[in-house]
């Protein structure tokens, strides 16, 4: 839960098949961020997502990690290898899936920021969403229309996918 009543927002990349139509039923929504399933079961997650190269690399890395853990003197190195492979894949799994679909010819239609998948789908397909007056994220800010001063330094990127393109 977000502190002080704020709603946590997530970015969803909407991908459509190569010969599919925009806003078609075959569109896929890929959420940006950490995947617990990918972190806990990285090799199985990669296999079920069709990322066979990732699954092979993870299998080899994790085999070495388990081998190091079985040996007495290298248990620490084995644990670090297992934990690091789980964490890195947990952060990168969704980005790798989106990249794989784009390489297969899918088109990135748009990026939607929403509270959950159902709201992202409602925004994408043009359905009405109830205004949440009590949610400070959706309140009108009169200062938002004023241009903000540009910084000479690039913007900090939060998350794995740069949805704001450096803005």
PDB file of C-alpha atoms in Angstrom:
ATOM      1  CA  UNK A   1       0.000   0.000   0.000  1.00  0.00           C
ATOM      2  CA  UNK A   2       1.128   3.494  -0.781  1.00  0.00           C
ATOM      3  CA  UNK A   3       1.782   5.882   2.094  1.00  0.00           C
ATOM      4  CA  UNK A   4      -0.724   8.575   3.055  1.00  0.00           C
ATOM      5  CA  UNK A   5      -3.556   7.353   0.845  1.00  0.00           C
ATOM      6  CA  UNK A   6      -1.758   7.750  -2.493  1.00  0.00           C
ATOM      7  CA  UNK A   7      -2.559   5.191  -5.166  1.00  0.00           C
ATOM      8  CA  UNK A   8       0.375   3.341  -6.681  1.00  0.00           C
ATOM      9  CA  UNK A   9       0.420   3.736 -10.447  1.00  0.00           C
ATOM     10  CA  UNK A  10       2.037   1.380 -12.942  1.00  0.00           C
ATOM     11  CA  UNK A  11       3.009   1.813 -16.571  1.00  0.00           C
ATOM     12  CA  UNK A  12       1.601  -0.651 -19.096  1.00  0.00           C
ATOM     13  CA  UNK A  13       2.965  -0.963 -22.642  1.00  0.00           C
ATOM     14  CA  UNK A  14       0.228  -1.910 -25.079  1.00  0.00           C
ATOM     15  CA  UNK A  15       1.441  -4.151 -27.901  1.00  0.00           C
ATOM     16  CA  UNK A  16      -0.594  -5.189 -30.954  1.00  0.00           C
ATOM     17  CA  UNK A  17       0.183  -8.041 -33.371  1.00  0.00           C
ATOM     18  CA  UNK A  18       1.898  -7.218 -36.647  1.00  0.00           C
ATOM     19  CA  UNK A  19      -1.217  -7.657 -38.785  1.00  0.00           C
ATOM     20  CA  UNK A  20      -3.673  -6.942 -35.982  1.00  0.00           C
ATOM     21  CA  UNK A  21      -5.682  -3.778 -35.673  1.00  0.00           C
ATOM     22  CA  UNK A  22      -5.167  -1.145 -33.016  1.00  0.00           C
ATOM     23  CA  UNK A  23      -7.401  -1.691 -30.001  1.00  0.00           C
ATOM     24  CA  UNK A  24      -8.025  -5.241 -31.169  1.00  0.00           C
ATOM     25  CA  UNK A  25      -8.760  -8.134 -28.840  1.00  0.00           C
ATOM     26  CA  UNK A  26      -5.265  -9.595 -29.408  1.00  0.00           C
ATOM     27  CA  UNK A  27      -3.496  -6.607 -27.843  1.00  0.00           C
ATOM     28  CA  UNK A  28      -1.187  -7.432 -24.924  1.00  0.00           C
ATOM     29  CA  UNK A  29      -0.562  -5.278 -21.889  1.00  0.00           C
ATOM     30  CA  UNK A  30       2.944  -5.599 -20.438  1.00  0.00           C
ATOM     31  CA  UNK A  31       3.344  -4.058 -16.993  1.00  0.00           C
ATOM     32  CA  UNK A  32       6.585  -2.302 -16.146  1.00  0.00           C
ATOM     33  CA  UNK A  33       8.289  -3.302 -12.936  1.00  0.00           C
ATOM     34  CA  UNK A  34       9.414  -6.212 -10.834  1.00  0.00           C
ATOM     35  CA  UNK A  35       7.895  -9.660 -11.349  1.00  0.00           C
ATOM     36  CA  UNK A  36       7.798 -11.831  -8.233  1.00  0.00           C
ATOM     37  CA  UNK A  37       6.975 -14.939 -10.247  1.00  0.00           C
ATOM     38  CA  UNK A  38      10.024 -14.393 -12.446  1.00  0.00           C
ATOM     39  CA  UNK A  39      12.226 -13.835  -9.396  1.00  0.00           C
ATOM     40  CA  UNK A  40      11.042 -16.903  -7.464  1.00  0.00           C
ATOM     41  CA  UNK A  41      10.894 -19.316 -10.432  1.00  0.00           C
ATOM     42  CA  UNK A  42      13.158 -17.708 -13.052  1.00  0.00           C
ATOM     43  CA  UNK A  43      13.874 -20.725 -15.279  1.00  0.00           C
ATOM     44  CA  UNK A  44      10.267 -21.944 -15.332  1.00  0.00           C
ATOM     45  CA  UNK A  45       8.998 -18.418 -15.972  1.00  0.00           C
ATOM     46  CA  UNK A  46      11.352 -18.035 -18.935  1.00  0.00           C
ATOM     47  CA  UNK A  47      10.233 -21.393 -20.374  1.00  0.00           C
ATOM     48  CA  UNK A  48       6.525 -20.612 -20.038  1.00  0.00           C
ATOM     49  CA  UNK A  49       7.030 -17.176 -21.617  1.00  0.00           C
ATOM     50  CA  UNK A  50       8.807 -18.723 -24.624  1.00  0.00           C
ATOM     51  CA  UNK A  51      12.152 -17.130 -23.794  1.00  0.00           C
ATOM     52  CA  UNK A  52      14.213 -20.243 -24.386  1.00  0.00           C
ATOM     53  CA  UNK A  53      17.629 -18.542 -24.574  1.00  0.00           C
ATOM     54  CA  UNK A  54      16.963 -16.881 -21.214  1.00  0.00           C
ATOM     55  CA  UNK A  55      15.860 -20.232 -19.784  1.00  0.00           C
ATOM     56  CA  UNK A  56      19.093 -21.921 -20.897  1.00  0.00           C
ATOM     57  CA  UNK A  57      21.269 -19.127 -19.492  1.00  0.00           C
ATOM     58  CA  UNK A  58      19.345 -19.166 -16.212  1.00  0.00           C
ATOM     59  CA  UNK A  59      19.549 -22.954 -15.993  1.00  0.00           C
ATOM     60  CA  UNK A  60      23.348 -22.871 -16.424  1.00  0.00           C
ATOM     61  CA  UNK A  61      23.817 -19.998 -13.954  1.00  0.00           C
ATOM     62  CA  UNK A  62      21.568 -21.554 -11.356  1.00  0.00           C
ATOM     63  CA  UNK A  63      23.206 -24.978 -11.814  1.00  0.00           C
ATOM     64  CA  UNK A  64      26.555 -23.398 -10.992  1.00  0.00           C
ATOM     65  CA  UNK A  65      24.948 -21.644  -8.020  1.00  0.00           C
ATOM     66  CA  UNK A  66      23.531 -24.898  -6.652  1.00  0.00           C
ATOM     67  CA  UNK A  67      26.872 -26.653  -7.254  1.00  0.00           C
ATOM     68  CA  UNK A  68      28.696 -23.931  -5.349  1.00  0.00           C
ATOM     69  CA  UNK A  69      26.153 -24.162  -2.522  1.00  0.00           C
ATOM     70  CA  UNK A  70      26.691 -27.942  -2.301  1.00  0.00           C
ATOM     71  CA  UNK A  71      30.438 -27.468  -1.861  1.00  0.00           C
ATOM     72  CA  UNK A  72      31.442 -26.466   1.648  1.00  0.00           C
ATOM     73  CA  UNK A  73      33.788 -23.540   1.012  1.00  0.00           C
ATOM     74  CA  UNK A  74      31.820 -21.810  -1.781  1.00  0.00           C
ATOM     75  CA  UNK A  75      28.348 -21.648  -0.251  1.00  0.00           C
ATOM     76  CA  UNK A  76      28.465 -17.850  -0.125  1.00  0.00           C
ATOM     77  CA  UNK A  77      29.363 -17.565  -3.806  1.00  0.00           C
ATOM     78  CA  UNK A  78      26.572 -19.981  -4.698  1.00  0.00           C
ATOM     79  CA  UNK A  79      24.032 -18.017  -2.696  1.00  0.00           C
ATOM     80  CA  UNK A  80      25.124 -14.742  -4.318  1.00  0.00           C
ATOM     81  CA  UNK A  81      24.874 -16.299  -7.790  1.00  0.00           C
ATOM     82  CA  UNK A  82      21.379 -17.650  -7.117  1.00  0.00           C
ATOM     83  CA  UNK A  83      20.121 -14.439  -5.520  1.00  0.00           C
ATOM     84  CA  UNK A  84      21.633 -12.203  -8.206  1.00  0.00           C
ATOM     85  CA  UNK A  85      20.212 -14.277 -11.075  1.00  0.00           C
ATOM     86  CA  UNK A  86      16.761 -14.212  -9.451  1.00  0.00           C
ATOM     87  CA  UNK A  87      16.808 -10.473  -8.788  1.00  0.00           C
ATOM     88  CA  UNK A  88      18.140  -9.486 -12.213  1.00  0.00           C
ATOM     89  CA  UNK A  89      15.647 -11.691 -14.027  1.00  0.00           C
ATOM     90  CA  UNK A  90      12.827 -10.485 -11.764  1.00  0.00           C
ATOM     91  CA  UNK A  91      13.526  -6.916 -12.840  1.00  0.00           C
ATOM     92  CA  UNK A  92      14.147  -7.689 -16.512  1.00  0.00           C
ATOM     93  CA  UNK A  93      11.561 -10.394 -17.314  1.00  0.00           C
ATOM     94  CA  UNK A  94       8.761  -8.083 -18.443  1.00  0.00           C
ATOM     95  CA  UNK A  95      11.108  -5.874 -20.430  1.00  0.00           C
ATOM     96  CA  UNK A  96      12.552  -8.974 -22.156  1.00  0.00           C
ATOM     97  CA  UNK A  97       9.023 -10.147 -23.021  1.00  0.00           C
ATOM     98  CA  UNK A  98       8.126  -6.769 -24.562  1.00  0.00           C
ATOM     99  CA  UNK A  99      11.407  -6.685 -26.488  1.00  0.00           C
ATOM    100  CA  UNK A 100      10.800 -10.220 -27.785  1.00  0.00           C
ATOM    101  CA  UNK A 101       7.311  -9.303 -29.009  1.00  0.00           C
ATOM    102  CA  UNK A 102       8.632  -6.146 -30.695  1.00  0.00           C
ATOM    103  CA  UNK A 103      11.329  -8.209 -32.443  1.00  0.00           C
ATOM    104  CA  UNK A 104       8.599 -10.546 -33.733  1.00  0.00           C
ATOM    105  CA  UNK A 105       6.888  -7.618 -35.443  1.00  0.00           C
ATOM    106  CA  UNK A 106       4.412  -6.526 -32.787  1.00  0.00           C
ATOM    107  CA  UNK A 107       3.770  -2.781 -32.606  1.00  0.00           C
ATOM    108  CA  UNK A 108       3.954  -0.687 -29.474  1.00  0.00           C
ATOM    109  CA  UNK A 109       0.658   1.204 -29.575  1.00  0.00           C
ATOM    110  CA  UNK A 110       1.017   3.354 -26.468  1.00  0.00           C
ATOM    111  CA  UNK A 111       2.038   3.498 -22.831  1.00  0.00           C
ATOM    112  CA  UNK A 112      -0.741   3.787 -20.270  1.00  0.00           C
ATOM    113  CA  UNK A 113      -0.310   4.736 -16.629  1.00  0.00           C
ATOM    114  CA  UNK A 114      -2.993   3.128 -14.486  1.00  0.00           C
ATOM    115  CA  UNK A 115      -3.639   1.673 -11.054  1.00  0.00           C
ATOM    116  CA  UNK A 116      -4.180  -1.886 -12.330  1.00  0.00           C
ATOM    117  CA  UNK A 117      -4.618  -3.913 -15.508  1.00  0.00           C
ATOM    118  CA  UNK A 118      -8.402  -3.494 -15.581  1.00  0.00           C
ATOM    119  CA  UNK A 119      -8.070   0.288 -15.504  1.00  0.00           C
ATOM    120  CA  UNK A 120      -5.371   0.213 -18.197  1.00  0.00           C
ATOM    121  CA  UNK A 121      -7.663  -1.838 -20.434  1.00  0.00           C
ATOM    122  CA  UNK A 122     -10.557   0.536 -19.762  1.00  0.00           C
ATOM    123  CA  UNK A 123      -8.407   3.523 -20.705  1.00  0.00           C
ATOM    124  CA  UNK A 124      -7.122   1.805 -23.858  1.00  0.00           C
ATOM    125  CA  UNK A 125     -10.519   0.647 -25.093  1.00  0.00           C
ATOM    126  CA  UNK A 126     -12.138   4.006 -24.308  1.00  0.00           C
ATOM    127  CA  UNK A 127     -14.423   2.963 -21.477  1.00  0.00           C
ATOM    128  CA  UNK A 128     -15.472   5.470 -18.848  1.00  0.00           C
ATOM    129  CA  UNK A 129     -13.633   5.346 -15.559  1.00  0.00           C
ATOM    130  CA  UNK A 130     -15.158   6.663 -12.365  1.00  0.00           C
ATOM    131  CA  UNK A 131     -13.395   9.769 -11.142  1.00  0.00           C
ATOM    132  CA  UNK A 132     -11.855   9.197  -7.761  1.00  0.00           C
ATOM    133  CA  UNK A 133     -12.264  12.554  -6.055  1.00  0.00           C
ATOM    134  CA  UNK A 134     -10.633  11.337  -2.859  1.00  0.00           C
ATOM    135  CA  UNK A 135      -7.487  10.237  -4.736  1.00  0.00           C
ATOM    136  CA  UNK A 136      -4.910  13.060  -4.819  1.00  0.00           C
ATOM    137  CA  UNK A 137      -3.381  11.640  -8.010  1.00  0.00           C
ATOM    138  CA  UNK A 138      -6.514  12.575  -9.961  1.00  0.00           C
ATOM    139  CA  UNK A 139      -7.059  16.050  -8.513  1.00  0.00           C
ATOM    140  CA  UNK A 140      -6.629  19.050 -10.785  1.00  0.00           C
ATOM    141  CA  UNK A 141      -3.489  21.060 -10.112  1.00  0.00           C
ATOM    142  CA  UNK A 142      -3.712  24.649 -11.448  1.00  0.00           C
ATOM    143  CA  UNK A 143       0.095  24.882 -11.501  1.00  0.00           C
ATOM    144  CA  UNK A 144       0.332  21.918 -13.872  1.00  0.00           C
ATOM    145  CA  UNK A 145      -0.389  24.127 -16.903  1.00  0.00           C
ATOM    146  CA  UNK A 146       2.680  26.306 -16.315  1.00  0.00           C
ATOM    147  CA  UNK A 147       5.808  25.144 -18.148  1.00  0.00           C
ATOM    148  CA  UNK A 148       8.461  23.726 -15.890  1.00  0.00           C
ATOM    149  CA  UNK A 149      12.046  24.919 -16.175  1.00  0.00           C
ATOM    150  CA  UNK A 150      14.254  22.574 -18.168  1.00  0.00           C
ATOM    151  CA  UNK A 151      17.205  21.109 -16.337  1.00  0.00           C
ATOM    152  CA  UNK A 152      20.559  20.839 -18.134  1.00  0.00           C
ATOM    153  CA  UNK A 153      20.912  17.358 -16.632  1.00  0.00           C
ATOM    154  CA  UNK A 154      19.003  14.365 -18.007  1.00  0.00           C
ATOM    155  CA  UNK A 155      15.991  13.252 -16.018  1.00  0.00           C
ATOM    156  CA  UNK A 156      16.303  10.358 -13.610  1.00  0.00           C
ATOM    157  CA  UNK A 157      14.714   7.213 -14.992  1.00  0.00           C
ATOM    158  CA  UNK A 158      12.653   5.270 -12.473  1.00  0.00           C
ATOM    159  CA  UNK A 159      11.670   1.782 -13.517  1.00  0.00           C
ATOM    160  CA  UNK A 160      12.967  -0.497 -16.203  1.00  0.00           C
ATOM    161  CA  UNK A 161      11.244   1.100 -19.208  1.00  0.00           C
ATOM    162  CA  UNK A 162      11.739   4.801 -19.907  1.00  0.00           C
ATOM    163  CA  UNK A 163       8.087   5.675 -20.525  1.00  0.00           C
ATOM    164  CA  UNK A 164       8.706   9.435 -20.280  1.00  0.00           C
ATOM    165  CA  UNK A 165      11.601   9.370 -22.798  1.00  0.00           C
ATOM    166  CA  UNK A 166      13.844  11.447 -20.552  1.00  0.00           C
ATOM    167  CA  UNK A 167      11.248  14.112 -19.743  1.00  0.00           C
TER     168      UNK A 167
END
